[in-house]
Tab-separated table of C-alpha atoms in Angstrom:
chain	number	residue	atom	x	y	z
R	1275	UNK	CA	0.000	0.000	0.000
R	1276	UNK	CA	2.612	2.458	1.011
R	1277	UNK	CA	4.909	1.744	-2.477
R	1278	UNK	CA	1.684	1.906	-4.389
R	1279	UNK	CA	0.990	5.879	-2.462
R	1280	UNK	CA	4.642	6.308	-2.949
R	1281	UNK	CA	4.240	5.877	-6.947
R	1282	UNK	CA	1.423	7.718	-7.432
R	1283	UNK	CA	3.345	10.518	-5.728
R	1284	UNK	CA	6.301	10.527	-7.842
R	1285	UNK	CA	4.042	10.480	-10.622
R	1286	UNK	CA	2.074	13.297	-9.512
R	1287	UNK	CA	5.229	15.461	-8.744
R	1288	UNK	CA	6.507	14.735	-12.432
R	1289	UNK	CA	3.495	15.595	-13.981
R	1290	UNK	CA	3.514	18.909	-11.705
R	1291	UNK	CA	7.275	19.602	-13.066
R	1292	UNK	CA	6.557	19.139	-16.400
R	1293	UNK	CA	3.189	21.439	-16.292
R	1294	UNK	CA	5.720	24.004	-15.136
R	1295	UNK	CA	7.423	23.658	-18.138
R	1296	UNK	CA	4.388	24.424	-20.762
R	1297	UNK	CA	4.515	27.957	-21.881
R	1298	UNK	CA	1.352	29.326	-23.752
R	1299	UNK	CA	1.785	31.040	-26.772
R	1300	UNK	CA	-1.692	31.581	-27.552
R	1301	UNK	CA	-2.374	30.516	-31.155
R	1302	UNK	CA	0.310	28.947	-32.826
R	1303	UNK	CA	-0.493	27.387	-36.360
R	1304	UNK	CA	2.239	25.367	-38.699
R	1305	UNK	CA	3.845	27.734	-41.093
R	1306	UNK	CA	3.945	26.202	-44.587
R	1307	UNK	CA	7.394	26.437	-45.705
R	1308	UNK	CA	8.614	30.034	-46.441
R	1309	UNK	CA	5.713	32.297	-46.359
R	1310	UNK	CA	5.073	33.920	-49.986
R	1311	UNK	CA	6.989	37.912	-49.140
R	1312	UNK	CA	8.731	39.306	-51.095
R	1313	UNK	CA	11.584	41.629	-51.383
R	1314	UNK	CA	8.884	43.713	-53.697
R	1315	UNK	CA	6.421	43.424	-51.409
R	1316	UNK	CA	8.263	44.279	-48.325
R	1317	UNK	CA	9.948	47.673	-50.128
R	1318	UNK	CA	6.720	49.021	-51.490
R	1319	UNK	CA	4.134	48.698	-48.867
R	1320	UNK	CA	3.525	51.091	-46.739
R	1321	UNK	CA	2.785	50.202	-42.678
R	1322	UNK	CA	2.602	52.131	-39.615
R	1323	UNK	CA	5.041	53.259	-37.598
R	1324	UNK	CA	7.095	53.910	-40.826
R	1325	UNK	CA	8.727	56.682	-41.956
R	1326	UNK	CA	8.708	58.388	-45.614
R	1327	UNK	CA	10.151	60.713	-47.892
R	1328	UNK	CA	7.427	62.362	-49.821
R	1329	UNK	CA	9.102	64.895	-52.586
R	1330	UNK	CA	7.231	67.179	-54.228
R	1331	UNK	CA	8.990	68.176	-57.119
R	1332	UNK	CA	9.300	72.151	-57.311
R	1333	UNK	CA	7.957	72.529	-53.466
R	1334	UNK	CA	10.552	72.441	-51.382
R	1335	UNK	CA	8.088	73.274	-48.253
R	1336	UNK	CA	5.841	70.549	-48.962
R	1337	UNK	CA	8.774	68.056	-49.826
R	1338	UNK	CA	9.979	66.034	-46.322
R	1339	UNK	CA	10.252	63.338	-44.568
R	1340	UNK	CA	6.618	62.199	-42.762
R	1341	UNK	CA	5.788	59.620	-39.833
R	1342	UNK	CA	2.789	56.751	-41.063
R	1343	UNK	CA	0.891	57.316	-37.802
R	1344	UNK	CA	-0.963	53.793	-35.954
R	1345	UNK	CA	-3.825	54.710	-37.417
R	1346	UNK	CA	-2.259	54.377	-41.406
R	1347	UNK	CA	-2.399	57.755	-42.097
R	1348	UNK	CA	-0.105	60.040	-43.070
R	1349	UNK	CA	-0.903	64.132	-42.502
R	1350	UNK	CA	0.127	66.329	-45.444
R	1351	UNK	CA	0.530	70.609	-45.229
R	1352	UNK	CA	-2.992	71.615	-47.314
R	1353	UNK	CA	-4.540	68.516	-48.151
R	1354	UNK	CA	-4.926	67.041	-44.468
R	1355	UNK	CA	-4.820	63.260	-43.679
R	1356	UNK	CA	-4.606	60.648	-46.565
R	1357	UNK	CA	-4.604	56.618	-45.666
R	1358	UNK	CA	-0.878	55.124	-46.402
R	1359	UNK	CA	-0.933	51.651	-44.586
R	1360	UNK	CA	-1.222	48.382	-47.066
R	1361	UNK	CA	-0.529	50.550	-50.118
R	1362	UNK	CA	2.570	50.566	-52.491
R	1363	UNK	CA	4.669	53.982	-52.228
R	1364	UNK	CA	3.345	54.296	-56.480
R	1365	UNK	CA	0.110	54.158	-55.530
R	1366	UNK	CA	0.212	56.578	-52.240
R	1367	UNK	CA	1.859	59.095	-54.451
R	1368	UNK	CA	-0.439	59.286	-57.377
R	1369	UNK	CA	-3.243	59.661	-54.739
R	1370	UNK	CA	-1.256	62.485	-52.850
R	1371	UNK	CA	-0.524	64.281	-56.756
R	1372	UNK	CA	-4.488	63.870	-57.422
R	1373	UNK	CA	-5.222	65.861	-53.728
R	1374	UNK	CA	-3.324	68.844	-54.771
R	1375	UNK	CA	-4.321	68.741	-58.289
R	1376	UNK	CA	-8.226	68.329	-57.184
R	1377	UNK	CA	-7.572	70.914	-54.912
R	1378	UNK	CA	-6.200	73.313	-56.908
R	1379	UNK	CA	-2.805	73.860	-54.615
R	1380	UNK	CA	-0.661	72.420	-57.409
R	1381	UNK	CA	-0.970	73.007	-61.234
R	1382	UNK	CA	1.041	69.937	-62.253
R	1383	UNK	CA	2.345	68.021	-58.865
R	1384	UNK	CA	5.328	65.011	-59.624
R	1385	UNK	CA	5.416	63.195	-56.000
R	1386	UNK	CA	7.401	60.651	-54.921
R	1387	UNK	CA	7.567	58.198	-51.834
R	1388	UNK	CA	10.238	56.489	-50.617
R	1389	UNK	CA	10.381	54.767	-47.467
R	1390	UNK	CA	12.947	56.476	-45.090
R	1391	UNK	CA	12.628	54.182	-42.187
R	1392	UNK	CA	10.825	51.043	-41.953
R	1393	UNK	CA	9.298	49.213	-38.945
R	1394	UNK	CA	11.658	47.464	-36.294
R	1395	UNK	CA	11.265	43.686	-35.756
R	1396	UNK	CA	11.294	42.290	-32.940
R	1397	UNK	CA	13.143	39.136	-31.452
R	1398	UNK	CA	11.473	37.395	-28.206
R	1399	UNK	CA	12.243	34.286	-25.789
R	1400	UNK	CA	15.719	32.986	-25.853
R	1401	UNK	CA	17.996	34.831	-27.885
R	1402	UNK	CA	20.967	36.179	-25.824
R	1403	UNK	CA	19.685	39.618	-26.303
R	1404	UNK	CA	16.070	40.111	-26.779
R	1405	UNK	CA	14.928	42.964	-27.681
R	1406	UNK	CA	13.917	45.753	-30.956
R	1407	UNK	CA	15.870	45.555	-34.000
R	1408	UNK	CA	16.080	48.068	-37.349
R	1409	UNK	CA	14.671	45.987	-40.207
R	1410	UNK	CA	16.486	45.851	-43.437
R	1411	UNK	CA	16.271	44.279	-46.574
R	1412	UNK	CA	17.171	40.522	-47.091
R	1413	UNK	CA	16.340	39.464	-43.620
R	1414	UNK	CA	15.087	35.901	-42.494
R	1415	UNK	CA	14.714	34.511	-39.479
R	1416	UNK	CA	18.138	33.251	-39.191
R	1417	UNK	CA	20.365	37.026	-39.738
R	1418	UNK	CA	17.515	38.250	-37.287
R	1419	UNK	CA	18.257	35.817	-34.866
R	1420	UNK	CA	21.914	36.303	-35.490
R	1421	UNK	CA	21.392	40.027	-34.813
R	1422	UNK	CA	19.901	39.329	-31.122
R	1423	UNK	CA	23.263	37.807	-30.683
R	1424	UNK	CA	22.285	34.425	-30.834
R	1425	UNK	CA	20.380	31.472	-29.083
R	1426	UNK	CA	20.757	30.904	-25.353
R	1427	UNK	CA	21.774	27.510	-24.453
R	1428	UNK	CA	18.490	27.559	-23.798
R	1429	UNK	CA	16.849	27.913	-27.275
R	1430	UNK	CA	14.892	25.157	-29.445
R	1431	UNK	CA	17.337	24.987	-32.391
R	1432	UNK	CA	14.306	22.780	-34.547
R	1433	UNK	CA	11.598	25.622	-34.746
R	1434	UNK	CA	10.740	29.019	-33.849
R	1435	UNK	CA	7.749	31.090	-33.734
R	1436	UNK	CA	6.925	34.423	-36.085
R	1437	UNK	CA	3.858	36.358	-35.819
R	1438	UNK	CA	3.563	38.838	-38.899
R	1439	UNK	CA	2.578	42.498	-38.388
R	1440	UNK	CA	-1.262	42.108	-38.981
R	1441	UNK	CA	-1.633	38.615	-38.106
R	1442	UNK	CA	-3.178	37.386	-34.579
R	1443	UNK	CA	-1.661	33.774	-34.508
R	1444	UNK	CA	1.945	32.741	-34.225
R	1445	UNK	CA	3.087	30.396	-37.069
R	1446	UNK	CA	5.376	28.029	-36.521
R	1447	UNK	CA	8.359	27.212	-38.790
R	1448	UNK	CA	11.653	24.782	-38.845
R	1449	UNK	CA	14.668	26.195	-38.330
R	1450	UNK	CA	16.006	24.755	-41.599
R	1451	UNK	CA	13.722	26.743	-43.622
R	1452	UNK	CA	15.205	30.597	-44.413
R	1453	UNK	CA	11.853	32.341	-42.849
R	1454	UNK	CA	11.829	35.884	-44.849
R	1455	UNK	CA	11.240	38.674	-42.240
R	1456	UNK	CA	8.848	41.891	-42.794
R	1457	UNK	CA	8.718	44.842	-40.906
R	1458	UNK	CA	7.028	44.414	-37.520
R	1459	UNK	CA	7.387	41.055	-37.294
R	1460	UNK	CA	7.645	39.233	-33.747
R	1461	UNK	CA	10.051	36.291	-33.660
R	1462	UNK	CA	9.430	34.244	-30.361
R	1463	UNK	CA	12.750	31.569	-29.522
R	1464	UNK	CA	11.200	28.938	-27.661
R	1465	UNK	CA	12.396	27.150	-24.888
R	1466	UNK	CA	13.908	23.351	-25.536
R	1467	UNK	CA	12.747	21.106	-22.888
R	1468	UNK	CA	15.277	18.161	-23.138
């Protein structure tokens, strides 16, 4: 009887350990390979918490460099606030040439957008130094991970975890996949167990 308690304890107290282990990450799904971004996609869309260079050609005060505000919009001297987010810089410009046009600011307005600054990433969980990172063309998981200095000894080296700006679930990916990295993306490093 008392071997028999004695098991069921030892049981009890692993299952207790392990349950301290489990970490929730909310929704994770499997990522499917790569995801489908592009270099072109990642240069020409426009996101919050950006910053661009709108030139106006022959306007030097309306020609600077402007901040893509949380909401998506960006406020322009004359013709107020115009929606950026989830367009390409092409189209944001044409619509920002037709506002003084319309308007009749601007007899015959050549704009231009460029982004100036684009969105940090960020890398979570255990990479030796967590933290906000200046996005840049190229990146996948791996340089990103590389930036935070590395995995702890710590770190899952078969998978890690990237939430994309917009999305609400975490996808899941192998580490021997090149993950492509957008602006705003969270990167969790998950814990290895054994």
């Amino acid at each position: 009887m008392i071997v028999k308690c004695l098991r069921l304890a030892i049981v009890m107290l692993t299952g207790l350990q392990l349950a301290g282990c489990y970490t929730d990450f909310g929704p994770v799904e499997v990522g499917r390979g790569p995801n489908s971004l592009s270099g072109a996609e990642v240069a020409t869309l426009l996101r919050p918490g950006e910053k661009i260079k709108i030139t106006v050609y022959g306007e030097e005060s309306l020609t600077g460099d402007y901040d893509v505000a949380p909401n998506g919009y960006v406020t322009m001297p004359l013709i107020g606030a115009i929606r950026a987010a989830g367009r390409s810089q092409s189209e944001f410009a044409k619509d920002v040439s037709n506002r003084y046009l319309r308007g009749g600011f601007l007899q015959d307005p050549h704009v231009t957008v460029a982004i100036a600054l684009f969105k940090p990433f960020y890398v979570l969980g255990e990479a030796t130094n967590p933290g906000e990172y200046p996005f840049r063309s190229g990146l996948n998981v791996h340089t990103a991970v590389a930036m935070a200095g590395g995995f702890t000894y710590r770190a899952s080296r078969s998978y890690v975890l990237v939430r994309h700006a917009g999305d609400e679930v975490w996808k899941e990916y192998s580490l021997a996949e090149a993950v492509p990295i957008a602006p705003g993306d969270l990167i969790r490093v998950p814990e290895r167990y054994f």
